[in-house]
mmCIF file of N, CA and C in Angstrom:
data_model
loop_
_atom_site.group_PDB
_atom_site.id
_atom_site.type_symbol
_atom_site.label_atom_id
_atom_site.label_comp_id
_atom_site.label_asym_id
_atom_site.label_seq_id
_atom_site.Cartn_x
_atom_site.Cartn_y
_atom_site.Cartn_z
ATOM 1 N N MET A 1373 205.000 100.810 -4.002
ATOM 2 C CA MET A 1373 205.498 99.627 -3.351
ATOM 3 C C MET A 1373 206.671 99.095 -4.175
ATOM 4 N N SER A 1374 207.734 98.704 -3.518
ATOM 5 C CA SER A 1374 208.909 98.215 -4.234
ATOM 6 C C SER A 1374 208.698 96.786 -4.714
ATOM 7 N N ASP A 1375 209.559 96.354 -5.624
ATOM 8 C CA ASP A 1375 209.442 95.004 -6.176
ATOM 9 C C ASP A 1375 209.688 93.942 -5.126
ATOM 10 N N SER A 1376 210.608 94.187 -4.211
ATOM 11 C CA SER A 1376 210.897 93.173 -3.189
ATOM 12 C C SER A 1376 209.719 93.024 -2.227
ATOM 13 N N ALA A 1377 209.012 94.105 -1.944
ATOM 14 C CA ALA A 1377 207.858 94.021 -1.054
ATOM 15 C C ALA A 1377 206.703 93.287 -1.734
ATOM 16 N N MET A 1378 206.583 93.434 -3.041
ATOM 17 C CA MET A 1378 205.507 92.759 -3.749
ATOM 18 C C MET A 1378 205.756 91.255 -3.822
ATOM 19 N N THR A 1379 206.996 90.841 -3.986
ATOM 20 C CA THR A 1379 207.265 89.408 -4.072
ATOM 21 C C THR A 1379 207.084 88.743 -2.724
ATOM 22 N N HIS A 1380 207.435 89.431 -1.651
ATOM 23 C CA HIS A 1380 207.282 88.843 -0.321
ATOM 24 C C HIS A 1380 205.833 88.864 0.159
ATOM 25 N N ALA A 1381 205.033 89.756 -0.372
ATOM 26 C CA ALA A 1381 203.639 89.832 0.044
ATOM 27 C C ALA A 1381 202.853 88.629 -0.464
ATOM 28 N N ASN A 1382 203.290 88.021 -1.557
ATOM 29 C CA ASN A 1382 202.568 86.896 -2.130
ATOM 30 C C ASN A 1382 203.116 85.541 -1.693
ATOM 31 N N ASP A 1383 204.166 85.531 -0.895
ATOM 32 C CA ASP A 1383 204.730 84.267 -0.432
ATOM 33 C C ASP A 1383 203.815 83.622 0.596
ATOM 34 N N ALA A 1384 203.724 82.288 0.529
ATOM 35 C CA ALA A 1384 202.906 81.554 1.495
ATOM 36 C C ALA A 1384 203.664 81.436 2.813
ATOM 37 N N PRO A 1385 202.945 81.407 3.919
ATOM 38 C CA PRO A 1385 203.619 81.237 5.206
ATOM 39 C C PRO A 1385 204.302 79.873 5.295
ATOM 40 N N ALA A 1386 205.214 79.738 6.222
ATOM 41 C CA ALA A 1386 205.961 78.490 6.386
ATOM 42 C C ALA A 1386 205.036 77.339 6.780
ATOM 43 N N THR A 1387 203.953 77.627 7.503
ATOM 44 C CA THR A 1387 203.037 76.554 7.901
ATOM 45 C C THR A 1387 202.350 75.937 6.687
ATOM 46 N N VAL A 1388 202.056 76.752 5.671
ATOM 47 C CA VAL A 1388 201.434 76.226 4.461
ATOM 48 C C VAL A 1388 202.412 75.316 3.731
ATOM 49 N N ASP A 1389 203.688 75.694 3.714
ATOM 50 C CA ASP A 1389 204.701 74.862 3.078
ATOM 51 C C ASP A 1389 204.839 73.530 3.798
ATOM 52 N N ARG A 1390 204.807 73.554 5.123
ATOM 53 C CA ARG A 1390 204.894 72.299 5.886
ATOM 54 C C ARG A 1390 203.667 71.433 5.658
ATOM 55 N N LEU A 1391 202.492 72.043 5.594
ATOM 56 C CA LEU A 1391 201.277 71.281 5.320
ATOM 57 C C LEU A 1391 201.309 70.664 3.926
ATOM 58 N N PHE A 1392 201.850 71.401 2.961
ATOM 59 C CA PHE A 1392 201.976 70.870 1.610
ATOM 60 C C PHE A 1392 202.913 69.675 1.585
ATOM 61 N N GLN A 1393 204.032 69.769 2.296
ATOM 62 C CA GLN A 1393 204.975 68.654 2.335
ATOM 63 C C GLN A 1393 204.368 67.439 3.024
ATOM 64 N N ARG A 1394 203.653 67.636 4.113
ATOM 65 C CA ARG A 1394 202.999 66.518 4.802
ATOM 66 C C ARG A 1394 201.929 65.885 3.932
ATOM 67 N N GLY A 1395 201.154 66.710 3.259
ATOM 68 C CA GLY A 1395 200.113 66.193 2.370
ATOM 69 C C GLY A 1395 200.701 65.406 1.206
ATOM 70 N N ALA A 1396 201.805 65.898 0.650
ATOM 71 C CA ALA A 1396 202.460 65.172 -0.440
ATOM 72 C C ALA A 1396 203.015 63.844 0.054
ATOM 73 N N LEU A 1397 203.556 63.824 1.260
ATOM 74 C CA LEU A 1397 204.078 62.579 1.832
ATOM 75 C C LEU A 1397 202.953 61.574 2.071
ATOM 76 N N ILE A 1398 201.855 62.033 2.653
ATOM 77 C CA ILE A 1398 200.719 61.142 2.911
ATOM 78 C C ILE A 1398 200.108 60.661 1.600
ATOM 79 N N GLY A 1399 200.018 61.536 0.611
ATOM 80 C CA GLY A 1399 199.511 61.135 -0.699
ATOM 81 C C GLY A 1399 200.410 60.107 -1.371
ATOM 82 N N GLY A 1400 201.718 60.282 -1.239
ATOM 83 C CA GLY A 1400 202.659 59.312 -1.793
ATOM 84 C C GLY A 1400 202.540 57.958 -1.126
ATOM 85 N N ILE A 1401 202.402 57.959 0.201
ATOM 86 C CA ILE A 1401 202.220 56.701 0.934
ATOM 87 C C ILE A 1401 200.912 56.030 0.511
ATOM 88 N N GLY A 1402 199.850 56.816 0.350
ATOM 89 C CA GLY A 1402 198.577 56.263 -0.100
ATOM 90 C C GLY A 1402 198.666 55.694 -1.506
ATOM 91 N N LEU A 1403 199.416 56.353 -2.383
ATOM 92 C CA LEU A 1403 199.584 55.850 -3.746
ATOM 93 C C LEU A 1403 200.347 54.533 -3.761
ATOM 94 N N VAL A 1404 201.396 54.446 -2.943
ATOM 95 C CA VAL A 1404 202.154 53.197 -2.850
ATOM 96 C C VAL A 1404 201.268 52.088 -2.287
ATOM 97 N N ALA A 1405 200.473 52.393 -1.261
ATOM 98 C CA ALA A 1405 199.577 51.389 -0.686
ATOM 99 C C ALA A 1405 198.529 50.940 -1.702
ATOM 100 N N ALA A 1406 198.027 51.866 -2.515
ATOM 101 C CA ALA A 1406 197.051 51.507 -3.541
ATOM 102 C C ALA A 1406 197.682 50.608 -4.603
ATOM 103 N N LEU A 1407 198.913 50.900 -4.990
ATOM 104 C CA LEU A 1407 199.587 50.056 -5.972
ATOM 105 C C LEU A 1407 199.849 48.658 -5.419
ATOM 106 N N VAL A 1408 200.225 48.581 -4.147
ATOM 107 C CA VAL A 1408 200.428 47.269 -3.520
ATOM 108 C C VAL A 1408 199.104 46.515 -3.489
ATOM 109 N N GLY A 1409 198.039 47.192 -3.124
ATOM 110 C CA GLY A 1409 196.721 46.557 -3.104
ATOM 111 C C GLY A 1409 196.273 46.112 -4.480
ATOM 112 N N ALA A 1410 196.636 46.861 -5.507
ATOM 113 C CA ALA A 1410 196.259 46.493 -6.870
ATOM 114 C C ALA A 1410 196.959 45.222 -7.311
ATOM 115 N N PHE A 1411 198.188 45.025 -6.856
ATOM 116 C CA PHE A 1411 198.916 43.816 -7.242
ATOM 117 C C PHE A 1411 198.577 42.620 -6.363
ATOM 118 N N VAL A 1412 198.241 42.877 -5.093
ATOM 119 C CA VAL A 1412 197.941 41.768 -4.180
ATOM 120 C C VAL A 1412 196.559 41.191 -4.456
ATOM 121 N N ASN A 1413 195.551 42.059 -4.559
ATOM 122 C CA ASN A 1413 194.181 41.588 -4.780
ATOM 123 C C ASN A 1413 193.472 42.569 -5.724
ATOM 124 N N PRO A 1414 193.637 42.383 -7.030
ATOM 125 C CA PRO A 1414 193.095 43.359 -7.984
ATOM 126 C C PRO A 1414 191.580 43.478 -7.963
ATOM 127 N N ALA A 1415 190.865 42.382 -7.704
ATOM 128 C CA ALA A 1415 189.395 42.446 -7.733
ATOM 129 C C ALA A 1415 188.865 43.386 -6.654
ATOM 130 N N VAL A 1416 189.390 43.260 -5.446
ATOM 131 C CA VAL A 1416 188.954 44.119 -4.344
ATOM 132 C C VAL A 1416 189.422 45.559 -4.574
ATOM 133 N N PHE A 1417 190.618 45.719 -5.120
ATOM 134 C CA PHE A 1417 191.130 47.064 -5.399
ATOM 135 C C PHE A 1417 190.210 47.803 -6.369
ATOM 136 N N TYR A 1418 189.832 47.139 -7.463
ATOM 137 C CA TYR A 1418 188.993 47.811 -8.455
ATOM 138 C C TYR A 1418 187.580 48.063 -7.941
ATOM 139 N N GLN A 1419 187.076 47.209 -7.069
ATOM 140 C CA GLN A 1419 185.767 47.470 -6.460
ATOM 141 C C GLN A 1419 185.840 48.710 -5.572
ATOM 142 N N GLY A 1420 186.883 48.800 -4.757
ATOM 143 C CA GLY A 1420 187.052 49.975 -3.899
ATOM 144 C C GLY A 1420 187.280 51.242 -4.701
ATOM 145 N N TYR A 1421 188.058 51.123 -5.772
ATOM 146 C CA TYR A 1421 188.317 52.271 -6.635
ATOM 147 C C TYR A 1421 187.021 52.763 -7.270
ATOM 148 N N LEU A 1422 186.187 51.832 -7.719
ATOM 149 C CA LEU A 1422 184.918 52.205 -8.335
ATOM 150 C C LEU A 1422 183.989 52.892 -7.338
ATOM 151 N N VAL A 1423 183.930 52.385 -6.115
ATOM 152 C CA VAL A 1423 183.090 53.014 -5.091
ATOM 153 C C VAL A 1423 183.576 54.433 -4.795
ATOM 154 N N ALA A 1424 184.892 54.604 -4.644
ATOM 155 C CA ALA A 1424 185.443 55.930 -4.361
ATOM 156 C C ALA A 1424 185.214 56.882 -5.529
ATOM 157 N N PHE A 1425 185.372 56.383 -6.757
ATOM 158 C CA PHE A 1425 185.158 57.215 -7.934
ATOM 159 C C PHE A 1425 183.714 57.689 -8.019
ATOM 160 N N ILE A 1426 182.783 56.778 -7.798
ATOM 161 C CA ILE A 1426 181.364 57.141 -7.858
ATOM 162 C C ILE A 1426 181.007 58.119 -6.743
ATOM 163 N N PHE A 1427 181.570 57.923 -5.542
ATOM 164 C CA PHE A 1427 181.286 58.820 -4.423
ATOM 165 C C PHE A 1427 181.743 60.244 -4.731
ATOM 166 N N TRP A 1428 183.016 60.413 -5.120
ATOM 167 C CA TRP A 1428 183.546 61.754 -5.349
ATOM 168 C C TRP A 1428 182.948 62.398 -6.597
ATOM 169 N N THR A 1429 182.657 61.605 -7.620
ATOM 170 C CA THR A 1429 182.007 62.152 -8.798
ATOM 171 C C THR A 1429 180.586 62.589 -8.476
ATOM 172 N N GLY A 1430 179.894 61.820 -7.636
ATOM 173 C CA GLY A 1430 178.544 62.198 -7.230
ATOM 174 C C GLY A 1430 178.514 63.499 -6.444
ATOM 175 N N LEU A 1431 179.499 63.681 -5.558
ATOM 176 C CA LEU A 1431 179.559 64.938 -4.805
ATOM 177 C C LEU A 1431 179.792 66.130 -5.733
ATOM 178 N N SER A 1432 180.727 65.989 -6.651
ATOM 179 C CA SER A 1432 181.025 67.121 -7.528
ATOM 180 C C SER A 1432 179.886 67.403 -8.504
ATOM 181 N N LEU A 1433 179.253 66.370 -9.032
ATOM 182 C CA LEU A 1433 178.130 66.604 -9.944
ATOM 183 C C LEU A 1433 176.911 67.157 -9.214
ATOM 184 N N GLY A 1434 176.712 66.746 -7.968
ATOM 185 C CA GLY A 1434 175.620 67.315 -7.179
ATOM 186 C C GLY A 1434 175.830 68.789 -6.905
ATOM 187 N N ALA A 1435 177.069 69.151 -6.576
ATOM 188 C CA ALA A 1435 177.376 70.563 -6.362
ATOM 189 C C ALA A 1435 177.232 71.356 -7.650
ATOM 190 N N LEU A 1436 177.620 70.756 -8.763
ATOM 191 C CA LEU A 1436 177.463 71.427 -10.051
ATOM 192 C C LEU A 1436 175.995 71.637 -10.389
ATOM 193 N N ALA A 1437 175.153 70.654 -10.088
ATOM 194 C CA ALA A 1437 173.719 70.798 -10.344
ATOM 195 C C ALA A 1437 173.133 71.933 -9.503
ATOM 196 N N LEU A 1438 173.517 72.011 -8.232
ATOM 197 C CA LEU A 1438 173.033 73.113 -7.397
ATOM 198 C C LEU A 1438 173.505 74.459 -7.930
ATOM 199 N N LEU A 1439 174.734 74.515 -8.390
ATOM 200 C CA LEU A 1439 175.260 75.765 -8.943
ATOM 201 C C LEU A 1439 174.504 76.177 -10.198
ATOM 202 N N MET A 1440 174.196 75.210 -11.049
ATOM 203 C CA MET A 1440 173.455 75.537 -12.270
ATOM 204 C C MET A 1440 172.035 75.994 -11.958
ATOM 205 N N ILE A 1441 171.384 75.360 -10.988
ATOM 206 C CA ILE A 1441 170.039 75.789 -10.592
ATOM 207 C C ILE A 1441 170.086 77.198 -10.003
ATOM 208 N N HIS A 1442 171.126 77.469 -9.230
ATOM 209 C CA HIS A 1442 171.270 78.807 -8.650
ATOM 210 C C HIS A 1442 171.431 79.859 -9.747
ATOM 211 N N HIS A 1443 172.258 79.590 -10.726
ATOM 212 C CA HIS A 1443 172.457 80.559 -11.811
ATOM 213 C C HIS A 1443 171.208 80.674 -12.683
ATOM 214 N N LEU A 1444 170.494 79.587 -12.854
ATOM 215 C CA LEU A 1444 169.292 79.624 -13.673
ATOM 216 C C LEU A 1444 168.176 80.412 -13.005
ATOM 217 N N SER A 1445 168.028 80.246 -11.681
ATOM 218 C CA SER A 1445 166.949 80.944 -10.973
ATOM 219 C C SER A 1445 167.298 82.389 -10.680
ATOM 220 N N GLY A 1446 168.576 82.699 -10.569
ATOM 221 C CA GLY A 1446 168.986 84.083 -10.348
ATOM 222 C C GLY A 1446 168.688 84.604 -8.957
ATOM 223 N N GLY A 1447 168.432 83.732 -8.010
ATOM 224 C CA GLY A 1447 168.138 84.174 -6.646
ATOM 225 C C GLY A 1447 169.389 84.343 -5.803
ATOM 226 N N GLN A 1448 169.178 84.714 -4.562
ATOM 227 C CA GLN A 1448 170.283 84.886 -3.624
ATOM 228 C C GLN A 1448 170.417 83.691 -2.687
ATOM 229 N N TRP A 1449 169.569 82.685 -2.832
ATOM 230 C CA TRP A 1449 169.591 81.537 -1.916
ATOM 231 C C TRP A 1449 170.875 80.720 -2.047
ATOM 232 N N GLY A 1450 171.495 80.714 -3.210
ATOM 233 C CA GLY A 1450 172.697 79.925 -3.416
ATOM 234 C C GLY A 1450 173.896 80.452 -2.676
ATOM 235 N N LEU A 1451 173.880 81.723 -2.330
ATOM 236 C CA LEU A 1451 174.996 82.303 -1.587
ATOM 237 C C LEU A 1451 175.060 81.747 -0.164
ATOM 238 N N VAL A 1452 173.919 81.385 0.378
ATOM 239 C CA VAL A 1452 173.875 80.819 1.726
ATOM 240 C C VAL A 1452 174.483 79.419 1.747
ATOM 241 N N ILE A 1453 174.238 78.666 0.685
ATOM 242 C CA ILE A 1453 174.770 77.307 0.599
ATOM 243 C C ILE A 1453 176.262 77.379 0.436
#
């Protein structure tokens, strides 16, 4: 396989690039809105931030606990999850 074919084989499709740009735009708008909320009403902002932090941390730690139990037991049940 030539070098030019290898570089083009790993390129992402144009739809992925458009999705990345849209996601970055929406994330930027959300960041600006969060900063505005932090300056307008900091007490409510920090309460919401804490709830979101606990929610997403709980999801990731729960998934990590299931993964550790799966590796500890050595069964095939974790592949289904």
